Amino acid sequence: MIRWLLAAAATAASGCSGNQSMFNPQGPPARSIASLGWFLFGVSAVVYVAVLVPTAWALVRRRQRSDDEPDTDRALTRWVTAAAGVTVVTLIVLTVVSVSAGRGLTSPSGQGAVTVDVIGHQWWWDFQYRDVSPGDTFASPNELHIPVGVPIVLNVVSRDVIHSFWVPNLHGKRDLIPGQVTRTWIQADTPGVYRGQCAEFCGHQHANMGLTVVAEPIAQFQVWLQRQRQPAAEPVTPEQRQGRDVFLQSPCASCHTVRGTDAGSRFGPDLTHVASRLTIASGTLPNTREHLTRWIADPQAIKPGSRMPSHVRSAADGEAVVSYLRSLR
Ligand code: CUA
């Protein structure tokens, strides 16, 4: 029994830290939400005790007393009036605190240092960096890189159904509505990798619609930015060259973009720098050679219902494509 309780407590406590937890806030909006959450929890705990203790006391007293006391009615009126007064004051305080916390969250205070378009798809995230001159626009699907210590403005929209952008360490949820661009913002004060998750049920693979936020010092972010703006690297080895040929001649090229090649479709995630990312399949698997091979060979086994079909005709072709994609750093 004790072991079971300890395990339950450890499980509950583990939700309070980590890189996908609102109880481990890493920026001003998330901190404001966490503070509000703890304040509401504290008030609720006090109210809970304040209701249960007199209830228990009344039950005990009722059994002890045999006849009516004359003062009971007047005392009761005083107690009820006091309780009603405390309740009203509590509700007013909760409203003021909630509204003021909410006001600080809705609009970015000042200009965002970076603006990113967030586009939801079934079941992946497209992050488009457009702050730069039009030719420099690039996409970083499923992986959002941000500099630390500055507000990042996000223009969010969906291409199909309603999704919800949620990185608990950095801010609350923001729904992605088809055809309706709305704004939100995030800010990370400490470098780190934070995990986000689609928070609105959006179909079969809703649970596997994850994302990664990489918060890094500004100099490191600039290096990443420069790298991402470049077109895809040229294949070096014969196997990589073969992989590119297979990729461009197969239906892969009619869904994905690899900048610098003829593949320019926006239907699936941009693969220009796919090897630089931490995960594949929208946060479903770590980005290793083994996982990429499995994913390309049979996407439906890993993410049933995903829009990604299998087109690889032979194991050799698959290996070549994997080698090519692994070279796109
Ligand atoms: Cu997208 Cu749930």
CSV table of C-alpha atoms in Angstrom, one decimal, residues 84-325:
chain,number,residue,atom,x,y,z
A,84,ALA,CA,-22.2,35.2,2.3
A,85,GLY,CA,-20.0,38.3,2.7
A,86,VAL,CA,-16.8,36.2,2.6
A,87,THR,CA,-18.1,34.4,-0.5
A,88,VAL,CA,-18.9,37.6,-2.4
A,89,VAL,CA,-15.5,39.1,-1.5
A,90,THR,CA,-13.7,35.8,-2.5
A,91,LEU,CA,-15.5,35.8,-5.9
A,92,ILE,CA,-14.7,39.4,-6.6
A,93,VAL,CA,-11.0,38.8,-5.7
A,94,LEU,CA,-10.9,35.7,-8.0
A,95,THR,CA,-12.5,37.7,-10.9
A,96,VAL,CA,-10.1,40.6,-10.5
A,97,VAL,CA,-7.0,38.3,-10.4
A,98,SER,CA,-8.2,36.2,-13.3
A,99,VAL,CA,-9.0,39.2,-15.5
A,100,SER,CA,-5.7,41.0,-14.8
A,101,ALA,CA,-3.8,37.8,-15.5
A,102,GLY,CA,-5.7,37.3,-18.7
A,103,ARG,CA,-5.1,40.9,-19.9
A,104,GLY,CA,-1.3,40.3,-19.6
A,105,LEU,CA,-1.6,37.2,-21.8
A,106,THR,CA,-3.7,38.3,-24.7
A,107,SER,CA,-1.5,40.8,-26.6
A,108,PRO,CA,2.2,40.9,-26.9
A,109,SER,CA,3.6,43.8,-25.0
A,110,GLY,CA,5.4,45.7,-27.7
A,111,GLN,CA,6.8,44.4,-31.0
A,112,GLY,CA,7.7,40.7,-31.2
A,113,ALA,CA,11.4,40.2,-31.8
A,114,VAL,CA,10.5,37.4,-34.2
A,115,THR,CA,7.2,36.6,-35.9
A,116,VAL,CA,6.4,33.1,-37.0
A,117,ASP,CA,3.4,31.9,-38.9
A,118,VAL,CA,2.0,28.7,-37.4
A,119,ILE,CA,-0.1,26.6,-39.8
A,120,GLY,CA,-1.9,23.5,-38.5
A,121,HIS,CA,-2.3,20.4,-40.7
A,122,GLN,CA,-3.6,16.9,-40.0
A,123,TRP,CA,-1.3,15.9,-38.3
A,124,TRP,CA,1.8,18.2,-38.3
A,125,TRP,CA,2.8,21.8,-37.7
A,126,ASP,CA,4.3,24.2,-40.2
A,127,PHE,CA,6.4,27.0,-38.9
A,128,GLN,CA,7.1,29.7,-41.5
A,129,TYR,CA,9.7,32.4,-40.8
A,130,ARG,CA,8.8,35.5,-42.8
A,131,ASP,CA,10.5,38.3,-40.9
A,132,VAL,CA,13.1,38.5,-43.6
A,133,SER,CA,13.0,39.6,-47.2
A,134,PRO,CA,10.6,37.4,-49.2
A,135,GLY,CA,13.3,35.3,-50.9
A,136,ASP,CA,14.6,34.4,-47.4
A,137,THR,CA,11.3,32.9,-46.2
A,138,PHE,CA,11.7,29.4,-45.0
A,139,ALA,CA,9.8,26.7,-43.2
A,140,SER,CA,10.8,24.6,-40.2
A,141,PRO,CA,8.1,22.0,-39.8
A,142,ASN,CA,7.3,20.7,-36.3
A,143,GLU,CA,10.4,22.4,-34.8
A,144,LEU,CA,10.2,26.0,-33.7
A,145,HIS,CA,13.5,27.7,-32.9
A,146,ILE,CA,13.3,30.9,-30.8
A,147,PRO,CA,15.9,33.2,-29.2
A,148,VAL,CA,15.6,33.4,-25.4
A,149,GLY,CA,14.5,36.4,-23.5
A,150,VAL,CA,12.4,38.1,-26.2
A,151,PRO,CA,8.7,37.8,-27.1
A,152,ILE,CA,7.9,35.7,-30.2
A,153,VAL,CA,4.7,36.6,-32.0
A,154,LEU,CA,2.8,33.7,-33.5
A,155,ASN,CA,0.2,34.1,-36.3
A,156,VAL,CA,-1.8,30.9,-36.1
A,157,VAL,CA,-4.2,29.4,-38.6
A,158,SER,CA,-5.4,26.0,-39.7
A,159,ARG,CA,-5.5,24.5,-43.2
A,160,ASP,CA,-8.1,21.9,-42.3
A,161,VAL,CA,-9.8,21.3,-39.0
A,162,ILE,CA,-9.4,23.1,-35.6
A,163,HIS,CA,-6.1,22.4,-33.8
A,164,SER,CA,-4.7,24.0,-30.7
A,165,PHE,CA,-1.1,25.1,-30.2
A,166,TRP,CA,0.1,24.4,-26.7
A,167,VAL,CA,3.6,24.5,-25.2
A,168,PRO,CA,2.8,24.3,-21.5
A,169,ASN,CA,6.2,25.6,-20.3
A,170,LEU,CA,5.8,28.7,-22.4
A,171,HIS,CA,2.1,29.7,-22.6
A,172,GLY,CA,-1.5,28.5,-22.5
A,173,LYS,CA,-3.4,27.1,-25.5
A,174,ARG,CA,-4.3,28.9,-28.7
A,175,ASP,CA,-6.8,27.4,-31.1
A,176,LEU,CA,-6.0,27.3,-34.8
A,177,ILE,CA,-9.1,28.1,-36.7
A,178,PRO,CA,-9.5,27.3,-40.4
A,179,GLY,CA,-9.3,30.5,-42.5
A,180,GLN,CA,-9.0,32.8,-39.4
A,181,VAL,CA,-5.6,34.1,-38.4
A,182,THR,CA,-5.2,34.9,-34.7
A,183,ARG,CA,-2.2,35.9,-32.7
A,184,THR,CA,-0.5,34.7,-29.6
A,185,TRP,CA,3.0,34.9,-28.2
A,186,ILE,CA,5.5,32.9,-26.3
A,187,GLN,CA,8.7,33.7,-24.5
A,188,ALA,CA,11.4,31.5,-23.0
A,189,ASP,CA,13.8,32.9,-20.5
A,190,THR,CA,16.0,29.9,-20.3
A,191,PRO,CA,17.5,27.9,-23.1
A,192,GLY,CA,16.1,24.5,-23.5
A,193,VAL,CA,14.0,22.1,-25.5
A,194,TYR,CA,10.3,22.3,-24.7
A,195,ARG,CA,7.6,19.9,-26.0
A,196,GLY,CA,4.3,21.1,-27.3
A,197,GLN,CA,1.2,19.2,-28.3
A,198,CYS,CA,-2.0,19.7,-30.3
A,199,ALA,CA,-4.6,20.3,-27.6
A,200,GLU,CA,-7.8,20.1,-29.6
A,201,PHE,CA,-9.0,16.7,-30.9
A,202,CYS,CA,-8.4,16.8,-34.6
A,203,GLY,CA,-8.8,13.3,-35.8
A,204,HIS,CA,-7.1,9.9,-35.9
A,205,GLN,CA,-3.5,11.1,-35.1
A,206,HIS,CA,-4.3,14.0,-32.8
A,207,ALA,CA,-2.2,12.4,-30.1
A,208,ASN,CA,0.8,12.2,-32.5
A,209,MET,CA,0.6,15.9,-33.4
A,210,GLY,CA,3.6,17.0,-31.3
A,211,LEU,CA,6.1,19.8,-31.7
A,212,THR,CA,9.4,20.8,-30.4
A,213,VAL,CA,10.4,24.3,-29.3
A,214,VAL,CA,14.2,24.9,-29.2
A,215,ALA,CA,15.0,28.0,-27.2
A,216,GLU,CA,18.6,29.1,-27.6
A,217,PRO,CA,20.8,32.1,-27.0
A,218,ILE,CA,20.5,34.8,-29.8
A,219,ALA,CA,23.9,34.0,-31.4
A,220,GLN,CA,23.1,30.3,-31.7
A,221,PHE,CA,19.6,31.2,-33.1
A,222,GLN,CA,21.2,33.4,-35.7
A,223,VAL,CA,23.5,30.6,-36.8
A,224,TRP,CA,20.4,28.3,-37.1
A,225,LEU,CA,18.6,31.0,-39.1
A,226,GLN,CA,21.4,31.4,-41.6
A,227,ARG,CA,21.6,27.6,-42.0
A,228,GLN,CA,17.9,27.2,-42.5
A,229,ARG,CA,17.8,30.0,-45.2
A,230,GLN,CA,20.3,28.0,-47.3
A,231,PRO,CA,18.9,25.7,-50.1
A,232,ALA,CA,19.4,22.0,-49.6
A,233,ALA,CA,23.0,20.6,-49.5
A,234,GLU,CA,24.2,18.8,-52.6
A,235,PRO,CA,24.5,15.1,-52.2
A,236,VAL,CA,28.1,14.0,-51.9
A,237,THR,CA,28.2,10.2,-52.0
A,238,PRO,CA,26.9,8.0,-54.8
A,239,GLU,CA,24.2,6.6,-52.5
A,240,GLN,CA,23.0,10.1,-51.6
A,241,ARG,CA,22.9,11.0,-55.3
A,242,GLN,CA,20.9,7.9,-56.0
A,243,GLY,CA,18.6,8.7,-53.1
A,244,ARG,CA,18.0,12.2,-54.5
A,245,ASP,CA,17.1,10.7,-57.9
A,246,VAL,CA,14.7,8.2,-56.4
A,247,PHE,CA,13.2,11.0,-54.3
A,248,LEU,CA,12.7,13.3,-57.2
A,249,GLN,CA,11.3,10.6,-59.5
A,250,SER,CA,8.9,9.2,-57.0
A,251,PRO,CA,5.7,10.7,-55.6
A,252,CYS,CA,7.7,12.0,-52.6
A,253,ALA,CA,8.5,15.1,-54.8
A,254,SER,CA,4.9,15.9,-55.4
A,255,CYS,CA,4.1,16.4,-51.7
A,256,HIS,CA,7.4,17.8,-50.2
A,257,THR,CA,9.7,20.7,-50.8
A,258,VAL,CA,13.4,20.4,-51.0
A,259,ARG,CA,14.6,23.9,-51.8
A,260,GLY,CA,17.3,23.9,-54.5
A,261,THR,CA,15.7,20.9,-56.3
A,262,ASP,CA,12.5,20.5,-58.4
A,263,ALA,CA,10.5,19.3,-55.4
A,264,GLY,CA,8.4,22.3,-54.4
A,265,SER,CA,5.0,21.0,-53.1
A,266,ARG,CA,3.6,22.4,-49.9
A,267,PHE,CA,1.3,19.4,-49.2
A,268,GLY,CA,3.7,17.8,-46.7
A,269,PRO,CA,6.5,19.1,-44.5
A,270,ASP,CA,9.4,20.9,-46.1
A,271,LEU,CA,12.4,18.6,-46.1
A,272,THR,CA,15.2,21.0,-47.1
A,273,HIS,CA,16.9,20.7,-43.6
A,274,VAL,CA,15.1,17.6,-42.3
A,275,ALA,CA,18.2,16.1,-40.9
A,276,SER,CA,18.7,19.1,-38.6
A,277,ARG,CA,15.5,18.4,-36.7
A,278,LEU,CA,15.2,16.5,-33.5
A,279,THR,CA,12.2,14.4,-34.4
A,280,ILE,CA,10.3,13.1,-37.4
A,281,ALA,CA,6.6,12.6,-38.0
A,282,SER,CA,5.6,15.6,-35.9
A,283,GLY,CA,7.3,14.7,-32.7
A,284,THR,CA,6.4,11.0,-32.9
A,285,LEU,CA,9.9,9.5,-33.2
A,286,PRO,CA,13.5,10.7,-32.5
A,287,ASN,CA,15.2,11.6,-35.8
A,288,THR,CA,17.5,8.7,-36.2
A,289,ARG,CA,18.5,6.7,-39.3
A,290,GLU,CA,16.7,3.6,-38.0
A,291,HIS,CA,13.4,5.5,-37.3
A,292,LEU,CA,13.6,7.3,-40.7
A,293,THR,CA,14.0,4.0,-42.4
A,294,ARG,CA,11.0,2.6,-40.6
A,295,TRP,CA,8.9,5.7,-41.3
A,296,ILE,CA,9.6,5.8,-45.0
A,297,ALA,CA,9.1,2.0,-45.4
A,298,ASP,CA,5.7,2.0,-43.7
A,299,PRO,CA,4.3,5.3,-42.3
A,300,GLN,CA,0.9,3.7,-41.7
A,301,ALA,CA,2.3,1.3,-39.3
A,302,ILE,CA,3.7,4.2,-37.2
A,303,LYS,CA,0.9,6.8,-37.7
A,304,PRO,CA,-2.2,5.1,-39.0
A,305,GLY,CA,-4.3,7.5,-41.0
A,306,SER,CA,-1.4,9.8,-41.7
A,307,ARG,CA,-1.4,11.5,-45.2
A,308,MET,CA,2.0,9.9,-45.9
A,309,PRO,CA,1.8,6.8,-48.1
A,310,SER,CA,4.6,4.4,-48.7
A,311,HIS,CA,6.1,4.8,-52.2
A,312,VAL,CA,9.4,3.0,-51.8
A,313,ARG,CA,9.6,0.1,-54.2
A,314,SER,CA,12.7,-1.7,-52.9
A,315,ALA,CA,14.8,-1.8,-49.7
A,316,ALA,CA,17.8,-0.4,-51.7
A,317,ASP,CA,15.7,2.5,-52.9
A,318,GLY,CA,14.6,3.1,-49.3
A,319,GLU,CA,18.1,3.1,-48.0
A,320,ALA,CA,19.3,5.5,-50.7
A,321,VAL,CA,16.4,7.9,-49.9
A,322,VAL,CA,17.2,7.7,-46.2
A,323,SER,CA,20.9,8.5,-46.9
A,324,TYR,CA,19.9,11.5,-49.0
A,325,LEU,CA,17.5,12.8,-46.4
